[in-house]
Amino acid sequence: MKITANKSVSAEYELYVDGETEGELELMERATAEQPLSFIYGVNMMLPKFEENIFGLAVGDKFDFTIENEEAYGPYEDENVLDLERSIFEVDGKLDTEVVFEGNVVPLMDNEGHRINAQVVEVTDTHVKVDLNHPLAGENLHFKGSILEVRDATEKELAALQGGDSCGCGSGECGCNDEEGGSCGSGCGCH
């Protein structure tokens, strides 16, 4: 069976980004046979270029491709780094240091009420600097892996997508965004 629309796909892969030295690649994420990337093909769970590159593959097929940052998570935008009033993050005049600390990702709400994730860059006495860029913004994504399973998605799996329960990603640390801007825990080509 080949990968086409509404197929449930599982894959193992390694995701690399460009390293400090030209031609060098840095491993960012890995999905294994024990903890694969699993998703429904063709329902906007994955980056369009990721899907384009695996279309028609079958179990056992290998892949090795690059998605340029413009077709992945876009360029890194300096204007997406904001200094916000510390009071926004305080409850009863106190900052929750278990949640708001350098390097942690915190949920925020935009003006339209959409949830967005922000990485805390710096905490001062008056401000919290946050980065709204996707963790892989500005990075070219290099995927190497193989297809572990291709099957028809069940009616239950497809119905769950209509409800927006999950974005079906595998494990990882980069965060993919569902339609609400939430994260389901993978940088695997999700969007």
CSV table of C-alpha atoms in Angstrom, one decimal:
chain,number,residue,atom,x,y,z
A,1,MET,CA,0.0,0.0,0.0
A,2,LYS,CA,1.3,3.4,-0.9
A,3,ILE,CA,1.0,6.7,0.9
A,4,THR,CA,-2.0,8.7,-0.4
A,5,ALA,CA,-4.8,10.8,1.1
A,6,ASN,CA,-6.4,9.5,4.3
A,7,LYS,CA,-3.7,6.9,4.9
A,8,SER,CA,-2.4,6.4,8.4
A,9,VAL,CA,1.4,6.6,8.2
A,10,SER,CA,4.1,5.7,10.7
A,11,ALA,CA,7.7,6.5,10.1
A,12,GLU,CA,11.1,6.6,11.8
A,13,TYR,CA,13.3,9.5,11.0
A,14,GLU,CA,16.1,11.8,12.0
A,15,LEU,CA,15.7,15.5,11.7
A,16,TYR,CA,18.8,17.6,11.1
A,17,VAL,CA,19.4,21.3,10.8
A,18,ASP,CA,22.4,23.1,9.3
A,19,GLY,CA,25.3,23.1,11.8
A,20,GLU,CA,27.7,25.9,12.7
A,21,THR,CA,30.2,24.8,10.0
A,22,GLU,CA,29.2,24.8,6.4
A,23,GLY,CA,28.1,21.3,5.3
A,24,GLU,CA,27.8,20.1,8.9
A,25,LEU,CA,24.4,18.9,10.1
A,26,GLU,CA,23.1,18.9,13.7
A,27,LEU,CA,20.7,16.3,14.9
A,28,MET,CA,17.5,18.0,16.3
A,29,GLU,CA,15.1,15.1,16.7
A,30,ARG,CA,14.7,11.4,16.2
A,31,ALA,CA,11.6,9.2,16.0
A,32,THR,CA,12.3,5.5,16.4
A,33,ALA,CA,10.5,2.3,15.5
A,34,GLU,CA,9.5,2.1,19.1
A,35,GLN,CA,8.3,5.7,19.2
A,36,PRO,CA,7.5,6.6,15.6
A,37,LEU,CA,6.0,9.6,14.0
A,38,SER,CA,2.4,8.7,13.3
A,39,PHE,CA,-0.1,10.9,11.3
A,40,ILE,CA,-2.9,10.8,8.8
A,41,TYR,CA,-1.6,11.9,5.3
A,42,GLY,CA,-3.3,14.7,3.5
A,43,VAL,CA,-5.3,16.3,6.3
A,44,ASN,CA,-3.0,19.2,7.1
A,45,MET,CA,-1.2,17.6,10.0
A,46,MET,CA,2.2,17.9,8.4
A,47,LEU,CA,4.1,20.5,6.5
A,48,PRO,CA,3.0,20.4,2.8
A,49,LYS,CA,6.6,19.9,1.6
A,50,PHE,CA,7.0,17.0,4.0
A,51,GLU,CA,4.0,15.3,2.6
A,52,GLU,CA,5.0,16.1,-1.0
A,53,ASN,CA,8.3,14.3,-0.4
A,54,ILE,CA,6.8,11.1,1.0
A,55,PHE,CA,3.8,10.8,-1.4
A,56,GLY,CA,3.6,7.4,-3.0
A,57,LEU,CA,6.1,5.7,-0.6
A,58,ALA,CA,5.4,2.3,0.8
A,59,VAL,CA,6.5,0.3,3.9
A,60,GLY,CA,10.2,-0.2,3.9
A,61,ASP,CA,10.9,2.8,1.5
A,62,LYS,CA,13.5,5.2,2.7
A,63,PHE,CA,13.5,9.0,2.3
A,64,ASP,CA,16.2,11.7,2.5
A,65,PHE,CA,15.2,15.2,1.6
A,66,THR,CA,15.6,18.8,2.7
A,67,ILE,CA,12.9,21.5,3.2
A,68,GLU,CA,14.1,25.0,2.9
A,69,ASN,CA,13.1,27.3,5.8
A,70,GLU,CA,10.8,29.4,3.6
A,71,GLU,CA,8.7,26.2,3.0
A,72,ALA,CA,9.0,25.0,6.6
A,73,TYR,CA,8.6,27.4,9.5
A,74,GLY,CA,9.7,30.5,7.7
A,75,PRO,CA,12.6,32.8,8.4
A,76,TYR,CA,13.5,33.9,11.9
A,77,GLU,CA,11.8,37.2,12.6
A,78,ASP,CA,13.5,39.5,15.1
A,79,GLU,CA,10.2,41.4,15.5
A,80,ASN,CA,8.7,38.2,17.0
A,81,VAL,CA,10.9,38.7,20.1
A,82,LEU,CA,8.9,40.9,22.5
A,83,ASP,CA,9.4,42.5,25.9
A,84,LEU,CA,6.2,42.1,27.9
A,85,GLU,CA,5.3,43.6,31.2
A,86,ARG,CA,6.2,41.2,34.0
A,87,SER,CA,2.8,41.9,35.5
A,88,ILE,CA,1.2,39.9,32.7
A,89,PHE,CA,2.8,36.8,34.1
A,90,GLU,CA,2.1,37.5,37.8
A,91,VAL,CA,-0.7,36.1,39.9
A,92,ASP,CA,-1.5,38.1,43.0
A,93,GLY,CA,1.6,40.1,42.4
A,94,LYS,CA,3.9,37.1,42.3
A,95,LEU,CA,5.7,35.5,39.3
A,96,ASP,CA,5.3,31.7,39.1
A,97,THR,CA,8.9,30.8,38.7
A,98,GLU,CA,8.0,27.1,38.2
A,99,VAL,CA,6.5,28.2,34.9
A,100,VAL,CA,8.1,31.5,33.9
A,101,PHE,CA,11.9,30.9,33.6
A,102,GLU,CA,14.5,31.2,30.8
A,103,GLY,CA,14.1,28.5,28.2
A,104,ASN,CA,10.6,27.4,29.1
A,105,VAL,CA,7.7,27.6,26.7
A,106,VAL,CA,4.6,29.3,28.0
A,107,PRO,CA,1.2,29.6,26.5
A,108,LEU,CA,0.0,33.1,25.6
A,109,MET,CA,-3.2,34.5,24.0
A,110,ASP,CA,-3.1,36.9,21.0
A,111,ASN,CA,-5.6,39.8,20.5
A,112,GLU,CA,-8.1,37.4,18.7
A,113,GLY,CA,-8.0,34.9,21.5
A,114,HIS,CA,-5.8,32.4,19.7
A,115,ARG,CA,-3.4,30.4,21.9
A,116,ILE,CA,0.3,30.8,20.9
A,117,ASN,CA,3.4,29.4,22.5
A,118,ALA,CA,6.3,31.6,23.5
A,119,GLN,CA,9.8,30.7,24.7
A,120,VAL,CA,10.9,32.8,27.6
A,121,VAL,CA,14.3,34.4,26.7
A,122,GLU,CA,14.9,36.6,29.8
A,123,VAL,CA,13.2,37.5,33.0
A,124,THR,CA,13.9,40.9,34.7
A,125,ASP,CA,12.4,42.8,37.6
A,126,THR,CA,10.0,44.6,35.1
A,127,HIS,CA,9.8,42.6,31.9
A,128,VAL,CA,9.7,39.1,30.5
A,129,LYS,CA,11.3,38.8,27.0
A,130,VAL,CA,9.6,36.1,24.9
A,131,ASP,CA,10.3,34.7,21.5
A,132,LEU,CA,7.2,33.9,19.4
A,133,ASN,CA,9.1,32.3,16.5
A,134,HIS,CA,8.7,28.6,16.0
A,135,PRO,CA,11.7,26.8,17.4
A,136,LEU,CA,12.7,25.8,13.9
A,137,ALA,CA,12.2,29.2,12.3
A,138,GLY,CA,15.1,30.0,10.0
A,139,GLU,CA,16.2,26.4,9.8
A,140,ASN,CA,16.5,24.2,6.7
A,141,LEU,CA,15.1,20.8,7.7
A,142,HIS,CA,16.9,17.7,6.6
A,143,PHE,CA,14.9,14.5,7.0
A,144,LYS,CA,16.3,11.0,6.8
A,145,GLY,CA,14.2,7.9,7.6
A,146,SER,CA,11.9,5.1,6.4
A,147,ILE,CA,8.3,4.2,6.3
A,148,LEU,CA,7.2,1.7,8.9
A,149,GLU,CA,3.5,1.4,8.3
A,150,VAL,CA,0.9,2.5,5.7
A,151,ARG,CA,-2.8,1.6,6.2
A,152,ASP,CA,-6.2,3.0,5.6
A,153,ALA,CA,-7.2,5.5,8.4
A,154,THR,CA,-10.1,4.2,10.4
A,155,GLU,CA,-13.4,6.1,10.5
A,156,LYS,CA,-12.8,6.9,14.1
A,157,GLU,CA,-9.3,8.4,13.4
A,158,LEU,CA,-10.8,10.5,10.6
A,159,ALA,CA,-13.7,11.6,12.8
A,160,ALA,CA,-11.3,12.6,15.6
A,161,LEU,CA,-9.7,15.0,13.1
A,162,GLN,CA,-13.0,16.8,12.6
A,163,GLY,CA,-13.2,17.4,16.3
A,164,GLY,CA,-9.6,18.6,16.4
A,165,ASP,CA,-8.7,16.3,19.4
A,166,SER,CA,-5.1,15.8,18.3
A,167,CYS,CA,-2.6,16.5,15.6
A,168,GLY,CA,-1.3,13.0,15.7
A,169,CYS,CA,2.4,13.7,15.9
A,170,GLY,CA,5.0,11.4,17.3
A,171,SER,CA,7.4,12.3,20.1
A,172,GLY,CA,9.8,15.2,20.1
A,173,GLU,CA,10.6,18.5,21.6
A,174,CYS,CA,10.1,21.1,18.9
A,175,GLY,CA,6.3,21.6,19.2
A,176,CYS,CA,3.9,21.5,16.3
A,177,ASN,CA,1.0,23.8,16.1
A,178,ASP,CA,-2.6,22.7,15.8
A,179,GLU,CA,-5.2,25.1,14.4
A,180,GLU,CA,-5.5,26.8,17.8
A,181,GLY,CA,-1.8,27.4,17.9
A,182,GLY,CA,-1.3,24.7,20.6
A,183,SER,CA,1.5,22.2,20.6
A,184,CYS,CA,1.4,18.5,20.3
A,185,GLY,CA,5.0,17.9,21.0
A,186,SER,CA,6.8,17.4,17.7
A,187,GLY,CA,8.9,19.3,15.3
A,188,CYS,CA,8.6,16.5,12.8
A,189,GLY,CA,7.2,18.4,10.0
A,190,CYS,CA,4.0,19.3,11.8
A,191,HIS,CA,2.5,22.7,11.4
